[in-house]
Amino acid sequence: MQASLTVTTNFSAAHRLARPDLDYDTNRTVYGKCARPNGHGHDYLLEVTVVGKVDDQTGMAVELGALHELLRVAVIEPFDHHFLNKDIEYFATTVPTAENIAIYIRNILQAQLPSLGVTLQRIKLHESPNNACEVFATAAIKPERAESARESLAIA
């Protein structure tokens, strides 16, 4: 029998939402106060859902200690108390929106979780009590700049 298991963890990180090819005023129009030059921080809550076969002997789909250790090494240590734009090379050229952060984490975990005998089902990243981003396991992809209503402001 297959079972899904969701674990939660958290980390604190800072970021700045701004495209390097845009000037400050345009970034401010697109990203609002999140484009301020010195960035801002969040206390993120990360939910990770995995799916796997329930072992007949242990009654578990995955050993929780191993899963939490993988999350600590692959996500928490690299992200916690870091400025994402500067400390994670990927976000030097990709805007670290909640969506792009969730996709980045998904791609990392999707590659590593099979070593524990489970596969990734979903990631839900809570940026604040008011908003969260949910992404599902798929083929690993590079996050692309989303087309949004704000980008229809004729940004070159």
mmCIF file of C-alpha atoms in Angstrom:
data_model
loop_
_atom_site.group_PDB
_atom_site.id
_atom_site.type_symbol
_atom_site.label_atom_id
_atom_site.label_comp_id
_atom_site.label_asym_id
_atom_site.label_seq_id
_atom_site.Cartn_x
_atom_site.Cartn_y
_atom_site.Cartn_z
ATOM 1 C CA MET A 1 0.000 0.000 0.000
ATOM 2 C CA GLN A 2 1.180 3.538 -0.819
ATOM 3 C CA ALA A 3 0.971 6.371 1.680
ATOM 4 C CA SER A 4 1.635 10.096 1.583
ATOM 5 C CA LEU A 5 3.464 11.696 4.479
ATOM 6 C CA THR A 6 3.818 15.427 5.086
ATOM 7 C CA VAL A 7 6.527 16.900 7.283
ATOM 8 C CA THR A 8 7.094 20.541 8.139
ATOM 9 C CA THR A 9 10.189 22.540 8.868
ATOM 10 C CA ASN A 10 11.090 26.206 8.861
ATOM 11 C CA PHE A 11 13.847 28.615 8.035
ATOM 12 C CA SER A 12 14.422 32.354 8.100
ATOM 13 C CA ALA A 13 15.849 34.080 5.055
ATOM 14 C CA ALA A 14 16.046 37.463 3.386
ATOM 15 C CA HIS A 15 15.603 38.343 -0.250
ATOM 16 C CA ARG A 16 14.983 41.196 -2.639
ATOM 17 C CA LEU A 17 12.525 40.991 -5.499
ATOM 18 C CA ALA A 18 14.083 42.829 -8.414
ATOM 19 C CA ARG A 19 15.171 42.015 -11.918
ATOM 20 C CA PRO A 20 18.723 43.188 -12.624
ATOM 21 C CA ASP A 21 17.761 44.344 -16.120
ATOM 22 C CA LEU A 22 15.199 46.832 -14.752
ATOM 23 C CA ASP A 23 15.779 50.154 -13.030
ATOM 24 C CA TYR A 24 14.663 50.762 -9.449
ATOM 25 C CA ASP A 25 11.426 52.552 -10.357
ATOM 26 C CA THR A 26 10.325 49.789 -12.712
ATOM 27 C CA ASN A 27 11.201 47.101 -10.167
ATOM 28 C CA ARG A 28 9.241 49.072 -7.580
ATOM 29 C CA THR A 29 6.244 49.152 -9.935
ATOM 30 C CA VAL A 30 6.445 45.389 -10.517
ATOM 31 C CA TYR A 31 7.425 44.142 -7.035
ATOM 32 C CA GLY A 32 6.249 46.937 -4.744
ATOM 33 C CA LYS A 33 8.050 47.411 -1.443
ATOM 34 C CA CYS A 34 9.714 44.013 -1.937
ATOM 35 C CA ALA A 35 12.067 45.738 -4.414
ATOM 36 C CA ARG A 36 13.703 47.924 -1.763
ATOM 37 C CA PRO A 37 17.493 47.820 -2.209
ATOM 38 C CA ASN A 38 18.313 46.283 1.172
ATOM 39 C CA GLY A 39 15.776 43.473 0.896
ATOM 40 C CA HIS A 40 13.550 42.082 3.611
ATOM 41 C CA GLY A 41 13.133 38.818 5.488
ATOM 42 C CA HIS A 42 10.601 36.089 6.130
ATOM 43 C CA ASP A 43 10.138 33.228 8.539
ATOM 44 C CA TYR A 44 9.267 30.532 6.022
ATOM 45 C CA LEU A 45 7.282 27.411 6.838
ATOM 46 C CA LEU A 46 7.988 24.543 4.451
ATOM 47 C CA GLU A 47 5.683 21.553 4.024
ATOM 48 C CA VAL A 48 7.086 18.595 2.117
ATOM 49 C CA THR A 49 4.817 15.726 1.095
ATOM 50 C CA VAL A 50 6.357 12.457 -0.038
ATOM 51 C CA VAL A 51 4.758 9.245 -1.208
ATOM 52 C CA GLY A 52 6.043 5.727 -0.866
ATOM 53 C CA LYS A 53 5.205 2.129 -0.183
ATOM 54 C CA VAL A 54 4.434 1.362 3.452
ATOM 55 C CA ASP A 55 6.968 -1.196 4.631
ATOM 56 C CA ASP A 56 5.314 -4.327 6.036
ATOM 57 C CA GLN A 57 7.916 -4.606 8.800
ATOM 58 C CA THR A 58 8.138 -1.007 10.016
ATOM 59 C CA GLY A 59 4.722 0.301 9.029
ATOM 60 C CA MET A 60 6.421 3.397 7.588
ATOM 61 C CA ALA A 61 6.876 4.743 4.081
ATOM 62 C CA VAL A 62 10.086 6.506 5.106
ATOM 63 C CA GLU A 63 12.202 6.751 8.223
ATOM 64 C CA LEU A 64 11.367 10.201 9.622
ATOM 65 C CA GLY A 65 14.812 10.884 11.036
ATOM 66 C CA ALA A 66 16.412 10.319 7.641
ATOM 67 C CA LEU A 67 13.819 12.529 5.944
ATOM 68 C CA HIS A 68 14.357 15.377 8.404
ATOM 69 C CA GLU A 69 18.137 15.037 8.037
ATOM 70 C CA LEU A 70 17.857 15.267 4.255
ATOM 71 C CA LEU A 71 15.727 18.408 4.615
ATOM 72 C CA ARG A 72 18.242 19.901 7.044
ATOM 73 C CA VAL A 73 21.212 19.291 4.762
ATOM 74 C CA ALA A 74 19.552 20.031 1.400
ATOM 75 C CA VAL A 75 17.314 22.969 2.347
ATOM 76 C CA ILE A 76 17.606 24.350 5.868
ATOM 77 C CA GLU A 77 21.387 24.734 6.088
ATOM 78 C CA PRO A 78 21.730 26.431 2.676
ATOM 79 C CA PHE A 79 18.710 28.734 3.230
ATOM 80 C CA ASP A 80 18.468 29.526 6.942
ATOM 81 C CA HIS A 81 19.693 33.011 7.884
ATOM 82 C CA HIS A 82 20.949 33.740 4.384
ATOM 83 C CA PHE A 83 20.309 36.520 1.902
ATOM 84 C CA LEU A 84 19.049 34.407 -0.984
ATOM 85 C CA ASN A 85 20.023 36.798 -3.788
ATOM 86 C CA LYS A 86 23.643 36.818 -2.644
ATOM 87 C CA ASP A 87 24.165 33.499 -0.878
ATOM 88 C CA ILE A 88 22.521 31.070 -3.299
ATOM 89 C CA GLU A 89 24.086 31.371 -6.732
ATOM 90 C CA TYR A 90 20.868 30.471 -8.553
ATOM 91 C CA PHE A 91 19.063 33.498 -7.131
ATOM 92 C CA ALA A 92 21.737 35.904 -8.330
ATOM 93 C CA THR A 93 20.015 35.704 -11.728
ATOM 94 C CA THR A 94 16.537 34.408 -10.829
ATOM 95 C CA VAL A 95 14.146 36.579 -8.817
ATOM 96 C CA PRO A 96 13.605 34.756 -5.485
ATOM 97 C CA THR A 97 9.819 34.939 -5.404
ATOM 98 C CA ALA A 98 7.976 32.399 -3.272
ATOM 99 C CA GLU A 99 7.153 30.566 -6.493
ATOM 100 C CA ASN A 100 10.768 30.385 -7.663
ATOM 101 C CA ILE A 101 12.014 29.389 -4.201
ATOM 102 C CA ALA A 102 9.438 26.584 -4.020
ATOM 103 C CA ILE A 103 10.363 25.337 -7.503
ATOM 104 C CA TYR A 104 14.069 25.445 -6.627
ATOM 105 C CA ILE A 105 13.475 23.433 -3.439
ATOM 106 C CA ARG A 106 11.252 21.023 -5.358
ATOM 107 C CA ASN A 107 14.021 20.387 -7.888
ATOM 108 C CA ILE A 108 16.576 19.727 -5.141
ATOM 109 C CA LEU A 109 14.343 17.345 -3.203
ATOM 110 C CA GLN A 110 12.953 15.597 -6.242
ATOM 111 C CA ALA A 111 16.496 14.525 -7.118
ATOM 112 C CA GLN A 112 17.438 13.386 -3.597
ATOM 113 C CA LEU A 113 14.321 11.774 -2.096
ATOM 114 C CA PRO A 114 14.510 8.537 -4.121
ATOM 115 C CA SER A 115 17.600 7.649 -2.052
ATOM 116 C CA LEU A 116 15.180 7.304 0.895
ATOM 117 C CA GLY A 117 12.766 5.122 -1.074
ATOM 118 C CA VAL A 118 10.097 7.802 -1.546
ATOM 119 C CA THR A 119 9.196 10.316 -4.209
ATOM 120 C CA LEU A 120 8.228 13.927 -3.844
ATOM 121 C CA GLN A 121 4.546 14.675 -4.188
ATOM 122 C CA ARG A 122 4.354 18.372 -3.309
ATOM 123 C CA ILE A 123 6.040 21.358 -1.701
ATOM 124 C CA LYS A 124 4.103 24.109 0.048
ATOM 125 C CA LEU A 125 6.128 27.144 1.042
ATOM 126 C CA HIS A 126 4.463 29.615 3.410
ATOM 127 C CA GLU A 127 6.147 32.985 3.048
ATOM 128 C CA SER A 128 3.884 34.600 5.634
ATOM 129 C CA PRO A 129 0.619 33.814 7.427
ATOM 130 C CA ASN A 130 -1.104 35.472 4.458
ATOM 131 C CA ASN A 131 0.435 33.734 1.464
ATOM 132 C CA ALA A 132 1.887 30.419 0.406
ATOM 133 C CA CYS A 133 2.989 28.789 -2.825
ATOM 134 C CA GLU A 134 2.335 25.163 -3.648
ATOM 135 C CA VAL A 135 4.181 23.228 -6.361
ATOM 136 C CA PHE A 136 3.885 19.603 -7.324
ATOM 137 C CA ALA A 137 6.488 17.087 -8.412
ATOM 138 C CA THR A 138 7.148 17.106 -12.131
ATOM 139 C CA ALA A 139 10.170 16.913 -14.346
ATOM 140 C CA ALA A 140 12.805 19.276 -12.974
ATOM 141 C CA ILE A 141 12.540 22.594 -14.742
ATOM 142 C CA LYS A 142 14.195 25.951 -14.487
ATOM 143 C CA PRO A 143 11.725 28.522 -13.155
ATOM 144 C CA GLU A 144 10.880 31.012 -15.851
ATOM 145 C CA ARG A 145 9.866 34.592 -15.295
ATOM 146 C CA ALA A 146 6.117 34.466 -14.847
ATOM 147 C CA GLU A 147 3.893 36.518 -17.076
ATOM 148 C CA SER A 148 1.675 38.506 -14.794
ATOM 149 C CA ALA A 149 -0.735 41.360 -14.854
ATOM 150 C CA ARG A 150 1.969 43.647 -13.483
ATOM 151 C CA GLU A 151 4.335 42.709 -16.304
ATOM 152 C CA SER A 152 1.796 43.892 -18.819
ATOM 153 C CA LEU A 153 2.926 47.403 -17.898
ATOM 154 C CA ALA A 154 5.104 47.350 -21.046
ATOM 155 C CA ILE A 155 8.314 46.428 -19.280
ATOM 156 C CA ALA A 156 11.059 45.920 -21.822
#
